[in-house]
Short mmCIF file of C-alpha atoms in Angstrom, two decimals:
data_model
loop_
_atom_site.label_atom_id
_atom_site.label_comp_id
_atom_site.label_asym_id
_atom_site.label_seq_id
_atom_site.Cartn_x
_atom_site.Cartn_y
_atom_site.Cartn_z
CA ASP A 19 -15.48 -55.17 -36.93
CA GLY A 20 -14.81 -57.86 -34.31
CA GLY A 21 -15.01 -55.40 -31.38
CA VAL A 22 -11.87 -53.55 -32.45
CA TYR A 23 -12.12 -49.80 -32.10
CA VAL A 24 -10.60 -47.88 -34.96
CA ARG A 25 -9.94 -44.24 -34.29
CA SER A 26 -10.71 -41.76 -37.02
CA TYR A 27 -7.94 -39.27 -37.69
CA THR A 28 -9.94 -37.07 -40.01
CA ASN A 29 -10.53 -34.39 -37.36
CA LEU A 30 -8.03 -34.59 -34.53
CA VAL A 31 -9.02 -31.20 -33.12
CA GLU A 32 -12.45 -32.46 -32.02
CA ASP A 33 -10.81 -35.19 -29.92
CA ASP A 34 -8.28 -32.84 -28.33
CA PRO A 35 -9.21 -32.31 -24.66
CA PHE A 36 -7.18 -29.09 -24.43
CA THR A 37 -8.89 -27.20 -27.23
CA GLY A 38 -12.29 -28.76 -26.66
CA GLY A 39 -12.80 -29.11 -30.36
CA CYS A 40 -12.28 -25.45 -31.15
CA SER A 41 -10.12 -24.47 -34.09
CA SER A 42 -10.12 -21.92 -36.84
CA GLN A 43 -11.96 -24.34 -39.14
CA ILE A 44 -14.50 -25.56 -36.60
CA HIS A 45 -16.50 -23.26 -34.32
CA HIS A 46 -18.59 -24.65 -31.55
CA CYS A 47 -20.78 -22.74 -29.18
CA CYS A 48 -18.24 -23.54 -26.47
CA CYS A 49 -15.62 -21.38 -28.22
CA ASN A 50 -17.62 -18.21 -27.73
CA THR A 51 -18.47 -19.21 -24.17
CA ARG A 52 -14.81 -19.82 -23.36
CA ARG A 53 -13.83 -16.52 -24.91
CA ASN A 54 -16.49 -14.74 -22.85
CA VAL A 55 -15.35 -16.48 -19.68
CA ALA A 56 -11.73 -15.62 -20.48
CA ALA A 57 -12.72 -12.00 -21.13
CA ASP A 58 -14.65 -11.89 -17.84
CA ILE A 59 -11.70 -13.36 -15.97
CA SER A 60 -9.39 -10.89 -17.67
CA LYS A 61 -11.65 -8.01 -16.61
CA GLU A 62 -11.77 -9.33 -13.05
CA VAL A 63 -8.00 -9.73 -12.92
CA LYS A 64 -7.56 -6.18 -14.23
CA GLN A 65 -10.00 -4.89 -11.61
CA ILE A 66 -8.18 -6.82 -8.85
CA LEU A 67 -4.84 -5.40 -10.02
CA LYS A 68 -6.31 -1.90 -10.07
CA GLU A 69 -7.59 -2.32 -6.51
CA LEU A 70 -4.26 -3.77 -5.35
CA ARG A 71 -2.42 -0.81 -6.85
CA PHE A 72 -4.82 1.56 -5.08
CA LEU A 73 -4.34 -0.22 -1.75
CA THR A 74 -0.57 -0.32 -2.17
CA LYS A 75 -0.47 3.38 -3.05
CA SER A 76 -2.65 4.32 -0.10
CA MET A 77 -0.48 2.25 2.26
CA LYS A 78 2.68 3.91 0.89
CA ASP A 79 1.05 7.33 1.29
CA LYS A 80 0.11 6.50 4.89
CA ASP A 81 3.67 5.33 5.60
CA GLU A 82 5.11 8.54 4.14
CA GLU A 83 2.58 10.59 6.11
CA TYR A 84 3.53 8.72 9.29
CA LEU A 85 7.22 9.46 8.66
CA VAL A 86 6.51 13.17 8.15
CA ILE A 87 4.35 13.27 11.29
CA SER A 88 7.00 11.51 13.35
CA ASP A 89 9.68 13.93 12.06
CA TRP A 90 7.54 16.91 13.06
CA LYS A 91 6.84 15.35 16.45
CA PHE A 92 10.57 14.94 17.01
CA ALA A 93 11.21 18.56 15.96
CA ALA A 94 8.47 19.74 18.31
CA MET A 95 9.97 17.69 21.15
CA VAL A 96 13.42 19.26 20.57
CA ILE A 97 11.97 22.78 20.50
CA ASP A 98 9.93 22.00 23.62
CA ARG A 99 13.05 20.80 25.43
CA PHE A 100 14.99 23.96 24.44
CA CYS A 101 12.11 26.13 25.67
CA LEU A 102 11.98 24.20 28.96
CA ILE A 103 15.73 24.64 29.52
CA GLY A 104 15.59 28.33 28.51
CA LEU A 105 12.61 29.09 30.76
CA THR A 106 14.21 27.24 33.67
CA LEU A 107 17.47 29.18 33.28
CA TYR A 108 15.58 32.47 32.94
CA THR A 109 13.53 31.76 36.08
CA ILE A 110 16.58 30.79 38.14
CA LEU A 111 18.62 33.77 36.88
CA THR A 112 15.86 36.33 37.51
CA THR A 113 15.17 34.90 40.95
CA CYS A 114 18.86 35.22 41.87
CA ILE A 115 19.07 38.77 40.47
CA LEU A 116 15.95 39.84 42.37
CA PHE A 117 17.21 38.41 45.66
CA LEU A 118 20.63 40.00 45.25
CA SER A 119 19.30 43.41 44.22
CA ALA A 120 16.80 43.76 47.05
CA PRO A 121 18.21 46.13 49.77
CA HIS A 122 16.63 44.45 52.77
CA VAL A 123 17.77 40.88 51.96
CA ILE A 124 21.48 41.45 52.54
CA VAL A 125 22.26 43.53 55.66
CA PRO A 126 25.81 44.96 55.83
#
């Protein structure tokens, strides 16, 4: 022996730090635990993706709604301006017609 360490190569999978000793030939209790943890993480990631999609969709819907609202506000502002100009012209024109048609305003 002499203090020399001899490594056994009969089961390399058990010494592998990446697999943790799990292979198709050897099943440890950690294999099932790791699978359960991976399944839980997968479920959580799927749930997070679902929620992100929902948030993204709702933000897109709000943006589209804001664009429609701003378009309608602009259309209402244009119509309001036309009505203001039309009412102003109507008021000025009728005032002028009334003053000119009154017999006692203009004396010949």
